[in-house]
Amino acid sequence: VPVYTIYQLEDWTGDGKLDFWKFELDANTSAQKVVVYPNNGGGWNWDNPVIYNTTIGSFGNSFGAYTIFDFDSDGDKDIYDRGTVHRNN
């Protein structure tokens, strides 16, 4: 299983600043985690990431086949992956 460490930009913390984030496979659960490095206004907080557990399995060869959006309008980012919405609540 390939390990993807491509960082992306998205405002995960809701403060209007772009945060660095990535998916990271949890070896214990075989599910993806979302690892967010918050933008503190003067850079990114590399030492204290915010980690969201998900129910998304390994991407295998379909890495990048997802959409980040607040699908249920609750103010939190959700992930659409291969036909399923994974709600962040």
CSV table of N, CA, C and O in Angstrom, one decimal:
chain,number,residue,atom,x,y,z
A,1,VAL,N,0.9,-1.2,0.0
A,1,VAL,CA,0.0,0.0,0.0
A,1,VAL,C,0.9,1.2,0.0
A,1,VAL,O,1.7,1.4,0.9
A,2,PRO,N,0.7,2.1,-1.0
A,2,PRO,CA,1.5,3.3,-1.0
A,2,PRO,C,1.2,4.3,0.1
A,2,PRO,O,0.1,4.3,0.6
A,3,VAL,N,2.2,5.0,0.6
A,3,VAL,CA,2.0,6.0,1.6
A,3,VAL,C,2.0,7.4,0.9
A,3,VAL,O,3.0,7.8,0.3
A,4,TYR,N,0.9,8.1,1.1
A,4,TYR,CA,0.8,9.4,0.5
A,4,TYR,C,1.0,10.5,1.5
A,4,TYR,O,0.4,10.5,2.5
A,5,THR,N,1.9,11.4,1.2
A,5,THR,CA,2.2,12.5,2.1
A,5,THR,C,2.0,13.9,1.4
A,5,THR,O,2.7,14.8,1.7
A,6,ILE,N,1.2,13.9,0.4
A,6,ILE,CA,0.9,15.2,-0.3
A,6,ILE,C,0.1,16.1,0.5
A,6,ILE,O,-1.0,15.8,0.9
A,7,TYR,N,0.7,17.3,0.9
A,7,TYR,CA,-0.1,18.2,1.6
A,7,TYR,C,-1.0,19.1,0.7
A,7,TYR,O,-0.6,19.3,-0.4
A,8,GLN,N,-2.1,19.5,1.3
A,8,GLN,CA,-3.0,20.3,0.5
A,8,GLN,C,-3.4,21.5,1.4
A,8,GLN,O,-3.2,21.5,2.6
A,9,LEU,N,-4.1,22.5,0.8
A,9,LEU,CA,-4.5,23.7,1.6
A,9,LEU,C,-6.0,23.7,1.6
A,9,LEU,O,-6.7,23.5,0.6
A,10,GLU,N,-6.6,23.9,2.8
A,10,GLU,CA,-8.0,24.0,3.0
A,10,GLU,C,-8.2,24.7,4.4
A,10,GLU,O,-7.4,24.4,5.3
A,11,ASP,N,-9.2,25.5,4.6
A,11,ASP,CA,-9.5,26.0,5.9
A,11,ASP,C,-10.3,25.0,6.7
A,11,ASP,O,-11.5,25.0,6.7
A,12,TRP,N,-9.6,24.2,7.5
A,12,TRP,CA,-10.3,23.2,8.3
A,12,TRP,C,-10.7,23.7,9.6
A,12,TRP,O,-11.6,23.2,10.3
A,13,THR,N,-10.1,24.8,10.1
A,13,THR,CA,-10.4,25.3,11.5
A,13,THR,C,-11.4,26.4,11.5
A,13,THR,O,-11.8,26.9,12.5
A,14,GLY,N,-11.9,26.9,10.3
A,14,GLY,CA,-13.0,27.9,10.2
A,14,GLY,C,-12.6,29.3,10.5
A,14,GLY,O,-13.4,30.1,10.7
A,15,ASP,N,-11.3,29.6,10.5
A,15,ASP,CA,-10.8,30.9,10.9
A,15,ASP,C,-10.5,31.8,9.6
A,15,ASP,O,-10.0,32.9,9.7
A,16,GLY,N,-10.8,31.2,8.4
A,16,GLY,CA,-10.5,32.0,7.2
A,16,GLY,C,-9.1,31.9,6.7
A,16,GLY,O,-8.8,32.4,5.7
A,17,LYS,N,-8.2,31.1,7.4
A,17,LYS,CA,-6.8,30.9,7.0
A,17,LYS,C,-6.7,29.5,6.5
A,17,LYS,O,-7.2,28.6,7.0
A,18,LEU,N,-5.9,29.4,5.4
A,18,LEU,CA,-5.6,28.1,4.8
A,18,LEU,C,-4.7,27.3,5.7
A,18,LEU,O,-3.6,27.7,6.1
A,19,ASP,N,-5.1,26.1,6.0
A,19,ASP,CA,-4.4,25.1,6.8
A,19,ASP,C,-3.7,24.1,5.9
A,19,ASP,O,-4.3,23.7,4.9
A,20,PHE,N,-2.5,23.6,6.2
A,20,PHE,CA,-2.0,22.5,5.5
A,20,PHE,C,-2.6,21.2,6.1
A,20,PHE,O,-2.8,21.1,7.3
A,21,TRP,N,-2.9,20.3,5.2
A,21,TRP,CA,-3.5,19.0,5.7
A,21,TRP,C,-3.1,17.9,4.7
A,21,TRP,O,-2.7,18.1,3.6
A,22,LYS,N,-3.3,16.7,5.2
A,22,LYS,CA,-3.0,15.5,4.4
A,22,LYS,C,-3.8,14.3,5.0
A,22,LYS,O,-4.3,14.3,6.1
A,23,PHE,N,-4.0,13.3,4.1
A,23,PHE,CA,-4.5,12.0,4.6
A,23,PHE,C,-3.4,11.2,5.1
A,23,PHE,O,-2.3,11.3,4.5
A,24,GLU,N,-3.6,10.4,6.1
A,24,GLU,CA,-2.5,9.5,6.6
A,24,GLU,C,-3.2,8.2,7.0
A,24,GLU,O,-4.2,8.2,7.8
A,25,LEU,N,-2.7,7.1,6.5
A,25,LEU,CA,-3.3,5.8,6.8
A,25,LEU,C,-2.9,5.4,8.2
A,25,LEU,O,-1.7,5.4,8.6
A,26,ASP,N,-3.9,5.0,9.0
A,26,ASP,CA,-3.7,4.5,10.4
A,26,ASP,C,-3.4,3.0,10.3
A,26,ASP,O,-4.3,2.3,9.9
A,27,ALA,N,-2.2,2.6,10.6
A,27,ALA,CA,-1.8,1.2,10.5
A,27,ALA,C,-2.7,0.3,11.4
A,27,ALA,O,-2.9,-0.9,11.2
A,28,ASN,N,-3.2,0.8,12.6
A,28,ASN,CA,-3.9,0.0,13.5
A,28,ASN,C,-5.4,-0.2,13.0
A,28,ASN,O,-5.9,-1.3,13.3
A,29,THR,N,-6.0,0.8,12.4
A,29,THR,CA,-7.4,0.6,12.0
A,29,THR,C,-7.6,0.4,10.5
A,29,THR,O,-8.7,0.1,10.0
A,30,SER,N,-6.5,0.6,9.7
A,30,SER,CA,-6.5,0.6,8.2
A,30,SER,C,-7.5,1.6,7.6
A,30,SER,O,-8.0,1.4,6.6
A,31,ALA,N,-7.7,2.7,8.4
A,31,ALA,CA,-8.6,3.8,7.9
A,31,ALA,C,-7.7,5.0,7.8
A,31,ALA,O,-6.7,5.2,8.4
A,32,GLN,N,-8.2,6.0,6.9
A,32,GLN,CA,-7.4,7.2,6.8
A,32,GLN,C,-7.7,8.2,7.9
A,32,GLN,O,-8.8,8.2,8.4
A,33,LYS,N,-6.7,8.9,8.3
A,33,LYS,CA,-6.9,10.0,9.3
A,33,LYS,C,-6.7,11.3,8.5
A,33,LYS,O,-5.9,11.3,7.5
A,34,VAL,N,-7.3,12.4,8.8
A,34,VAL,CA,-7.0,13.7,8.3
A,34,VAL,C,-6.2,14.4,9.3
A,34,VAL,O,-6.5,14.6,10.5
A,35,VAL,N,-4.9,14.7,8.9
A,35,VAL,CA,-4.0,15.4,9.8
A,35,VAL,C,-3.9,16.9,9.3
A,35,VAL,O,-3.5,17.1,8.2
A,36,VAL,N,-4.3,17.8,10.2
A,36,VAL,CA,-4.3,19.2,9.9
A,36,VAL,C,-3.3,20.0,10.7
A,36,VAL,O,-3.2,19.8,11.9
A,37,TYR,N,-2.5,20.8,10.0
A,37,TYR,CA,-1.5,21.6,10.6
A,37,TYR,C,-2.1,23.1,10.5
A,37,TYR,O,-2.0,23.7,9.5
A,38,PRO,N,-2.7,23.6,11.6
A,38,PRO,CA,-3.4,24.9,11.6
A,38,PRO,C,-2.5,26.0,11.2
A,38,PRO,O,-1.3,26.1,11.6
A,39,ASN,N,-3.0,27.0,10.5
A,39,ASN,CA,-2.4,28.2,10.2
A,39,ASN,C,-2.6,29.2,11.4
A,39,ASN,O,-3.7,29.5,11.7
A,40,ASN,N,-1.5,29.6,12.0
A,40,ASN,CA,-1.6,30.4,13.2
A,40,ASN,C,-1.4,31.9,12.8
A,40,ASN,O,-1.3,32.8,13.7
A,41,GLY,N,-1.5,32.3,11.6
A,41,GLY,CA,-1.3,33.6,11.1
A,41,GLY,C,0.1,34.0,10.8
A,41,GLY,O,0.3,34.9,10.0
A,42,GLY,N,1.0,33.3,11.4
A,42,GLY,CA,2.4,33.6,11.1
A,42,GLY,C,3.1,32.4,10.5
A,42,GLY,O,4.4,32.4,10.3
A,43,GLY,N,2.4,31.4,10.2
A,43,GLY,CA,2.9,30.1,9.6
A,43,GLY,C,2.0,29.0,10.1
A,43,GLY,O,0.9,29.2,10.5
A,44,TRP,N,2.5,27.8,9.9
A,44,TRP,CA,1.7,26.6,10.3
A,44,TRP,C,2.2,26.0,11.5
A,44,TRP,O,3.5,25.9,11.8
A,45,ASN,N,1.4,25.4,12.3
A,45,ASN,CA,1.7,24.8,13.6
A,45,ASN,C,2.1,23.3,13.3
A,45,ASN,O,1.2,22.5,13.4
A,46,TRP,N,3.3,23.1,13.0
A,46,TRP,CA,3.8,21.8,12.6
A,46,TRP,C,3.9,20.8,13.8
A,46,TRP,O,3.9,19.6,13.7
A,47,ASP,N,4.0,21.4,15.0
A,47,ASP,CA,4.2,20.6,16.2
A,47,ASP,C,2.9,20.1,16.9
A,47,ASP,O,3.0,19.1,17.7
A,48,ASN,N,1.8,20.7,16.6
A,48,ASN,CA,0.5,20.3,17.2
A,48,ASN,C,-0.6,20.1,16.2
A,48,ASN,O,-1.5,20.9,16.1
A,49,PRO,N,-0.5,19.1,15.4
A,49,PRO,CA,-1.5,18.9,14.4
A,49,PRO,C,-2.9,18.5,15.0
A,49,PRO,O,-2.9,17.9,16.1
A,50,VAL,N,-3.9,18.8,14.3
A,50,VAL,CA,-5.3,18.3,14.7
A,50,VAL,C,-5.6,17.1,13.9
A,50,VAL,O,-5.4,17.1,12.6
A,51,ILE,N,-6.0,16.0,14.5
A,51,ILE,CA,-6.2,14.8,13.8
A,51,ILE,C,-7.6,14.4,13.9
A,51,ILE,O,-8.2,14.3,15.0
A,52,TYR,N,-8.2,14.1,12.7
A,52,TYR,CA,-9.6,13.7,12.6
A,52,TYR,C,-9.6,12.2,12.1
A,52,TYR,O,-9.0,11.9,11.1
A,53,ASN,N,-10.2,11.3,12.9
A,53,ASN,CA,-10.3,9.9,12.5
A,53,ASN,C,-11.5,9.8,11.5
A,53,ASN,O,-12.5,10.5,11.6
A,54,THR,N,-11.4,8.9,10.5
A,54,THR,CA,-12.4,8.7,9.5
A,54,THR,C,-12.7,7.2,9.4
A,54,THR,O,-12.0,6.4,10.0
A,55,THR,N,-13.7,6.9,8.6
A,55,THR,CA,-14.0,5.5,8.3
A,55,THR,C,-13.6,5.2,6.9
A,55,THR,O,-13.9,4.1,6.3
A,56,ILE,N,-12.8,6.1,6.2
A,56,ILE,CA,-12.3,5.9,4.9
A,56,ILE,C,-11.2,4.9,4.9
A,56,ILE,O,-10.2,5.1,5.6
A,57,GLY,N,-11.3,3.9,4.1
A,57,GLY,CA,-10.2,2.9,4.0
A,57,GLY,C,-9.0,3.4,3.1
A,57,GLY,O,-9.0,4.5,2.7
A,58,SER,N,-8.2,2.5,2.8
A,58,SER,CA,-7.0,2.8,1.9
A,58,SER,C,-7.5,3.3,0.6
A,58,SER,O,-8.5,2.8,0.0
A,59,PHE,N,-6.8,4.3,0.0
A,59,PHE,CA,-7.2,4.8,-1.3
A,59,PHE,C,-6.7,3.9,-2.4
A,59,PHE,O,-7.2,3.9,-3.5
A,60,GLY,N,-5.7,3.0,-2.1
A,60,GLY,CA,-5.2,2.2,-3.2
A,60,GLY,C,-4.7,3.0,-4.4
A,60,GLY,O,-4.0,3.9,-4.2
A,61,ASN,N,-5.2,2.7,-5.5
A,61,ASN,CA,-4.8,3.4,-6.7
A,61,ASN,C,-5.8,4.6,-7.0
A,61,ASN,O,-5.6,5.2,-8.1
A,62,SER,N,-6.8,4.9,-6.2
A,62,SER,CA,-7.7,5.9,-6.5
A,62,SER,C,-7.5,7.2,-5.7
A,62,SER,O,-8.4,7.9,-5.4
A,63,PHE,N,-6.2,7.4,-5.2
A,63,PHE,CA,-5.9,8.6,-4.4
A,63,PHE,C,-6.3,9.8,-5.2
A,63,PHE,O,-6.1,10.0,-6.4
A,64,GLY,N,-7.0,10.7,-4.5
A,64,GLY,CA,-7.4,12.0,-5.1
A,64,GLY,C,-8.9,11.9,-5.6
A,64,GLY,O,-9.4,12.9,-6.0
A,65,ALA,N,-9.5,10.8,-5.5
A,65,ALA,CA,-10.9,10.7,-5.9
A,65,ALA,C,-11.8,11.0,-4.7
A,65,ALA,O,-12.6,10.2,-4.2
A,66,TYR,N,-11.7,12.2,-4.2
A,66,TYR,CA,-12.5,12.7,-3.1
A,66,TYR,C,-12.8,14.2,-3.2
A,66,TYR,O,-12.2,14.9,-4.0
A,67,THR,N,-13.8,14.6,-2.4
A,67,THR,CA,-14.2,16.0,-2.4
A,67,THR,C,-14.4,16.4,-1.0
A,67,THR,O,-15.0,15.7,-0.2
A,68,ILE,N,-13.8,17.6,-0.6
A,68,ILE,CA,-14.0,18.2,0.7
A,68,ILE,C,-15.0,19.3,0.6
A,68,ILE,O,-14.9,20.2,-0.2
A,69,PHE,N,-16.1,19.2,1.4
A,69,PHE,CA,-17.2,20.1,1.4
A,69,PHE,C,-18.1,19.9,2.6
A,69,PHE,O,-18.1,18.8,3.2
A,70,ASP,N,-18.8,20.9,3.1
A,70,ASP,CA,-19.7,20.8,4.2
A,70,ASP,C,-21.1,20.3,3.6
A,70,ASP,O,-22.0,21.1,3.3
A,71,PHE,N,-21.2,19.0,3.4
A,71,PHE,CA,-22.4,18.5,2.7
A,71,PHE,C,-23.6,18.6,3.5
A,71,PHE,O,-24.7,18.7,3.0
A,72,ASP,N,-23.5,18.6,4.9
A,72,ASP,CA,-24.7,18.6,5.7
A,72,ASP,C,-25.0,20.0,6.3
A,72,ASP,O,-25.8,20.1,7.2
A,73,SER,N,-24.2,21.0,5.9
A,73,SER,CA,-24.4,22.4,6.4
A,73,SER,C,-24.3,22.6,7.9
A,73,SER,O,-25.0,23.4,8.4
A,74,ASP,N,-23.5,21.8,8.5
A,74,ASP,CA,-23.3,22.0,10.0
A,74,ASP,C,-22.1,22.8,10.4
A,74,ASP,O,-21.8,22.9,11.5
A,75,GLY,N,-21.4,23.3,9.4
A,75,GLY,CA,-20.2,24.1,9.6
A,75,GLY,C,-18.9,23.3,9.7
A,75,GLY,O,-17.8,23.9,9.8
A,76,ASP,N,-19.0,22.0,9.6
A,76,ASP,CA,-17.8,21.2,9.6
A,76,ASP,C,-17.5,20.6,8.2
A,76,ASP,O,-18.5,20.2,7.5
A,77,LYS,N,-16.3,20.4,7.8
A,77,LYS,CA,-15.9,19.8,6.6
A,77,LYS,C,-16.3,18.3,6.6
A,77,LYS,O,-16.1,17.6,7.6
A,78,ASP,N,-16.8,17.9,5.5
A,78,ASP,CA,-17.1,16.4,5.3
A,78,ASP,C,-16.3,16.0,4.1
A,78,ASP,O,-15.8,16.8,3.3
A,79,ILE,N,-16.2,14.7,3.9
A,79,ILE,CA,-15.4,14.1,2.8
A,79,ILE,C,-16.3,13.2,2.0
A,79,ILE,O,-17.0,12.3,2.5
A,80,TYR,N,-16.4,13.4,0.7
A,80,TYR,CA,-17.1,12.5,-0.2
A,80,TYR,C,-16.0,11.7,-0.9
A,80,TYR,O,-15.1,12.2,-1.5
A,81,ASP,N,-16.2,10.4,-0.8
A,81,ASP,CA,-15.2,9.4,-1.3
A,81,ASP,C,-15.9,8.2,-1.9
A,81,ASP,O,-16.6,7.5,-1.3
A,82,ARG,N,-15.7,8.1,-3.2
A,82,ARG,CA,-16.2,6.9,-3.9
A,82,ARG,C,-17.7,6.6,-3.6
A,82,ARG,O,-18.0,5.5,-3.3
A,83,GLY,N,-18.5,7.6,-3.7
A,83,GLY,CA,-20.0,7.4,-3.5
A,83,GLY,C,-20.5,7.5,-2.1
A,83,GLY,O,-21.7,7.3,-1.9
A,84,THR,N,-19.7,7.8,-1.2
A,84,THR,CA,-20.1,7.9,0.2
A,84,THR,C,-19.7,9.2,0.8
A,84,THR,O,-18.5,9.6,0.7
A,85,VAL,N,-20.6,9.9,1.6
A,85,VAL,CA,-20.3,11.1,2.3
A,85,VAL,C,-19.9,10.6,3.7
A,85,VAL,O,-20.6,10.0,4.4
A,86,HIS,N,-18.7,11.0,4.1
A,86,HIS,CA,-18.2,10.8,5.5
A,86,HIS,C,-18.3,12.1,6.3
A,86,HIS,O,-17.6,13.0,6.0
A,87,ARG,N,-19.3,12.1,7.2
A,87,ARG,CA,-19.6,13.4,7.9
A,87,ARG,C,-18.7,13.6,9.1
A,87,ARG,O,-18.4,12.7,9.8
A,88,ASN,N,-18.3,14.8,9.2
A,88,ASN,CA,-17.4,15.2,10.4
A,88,ASN,C,-18.3,15.8,11.4
A,88,ASN,O,-18.7,16.9,11.4
A,89,ASN,N,-18.7,14.9,12.4
A,89,ASN,CA,-19.6,15.4,13.5
A,89,ASN,C,-19.3,14.6,14.7
A,89,ASN,O,-18.6,13.7,14.8
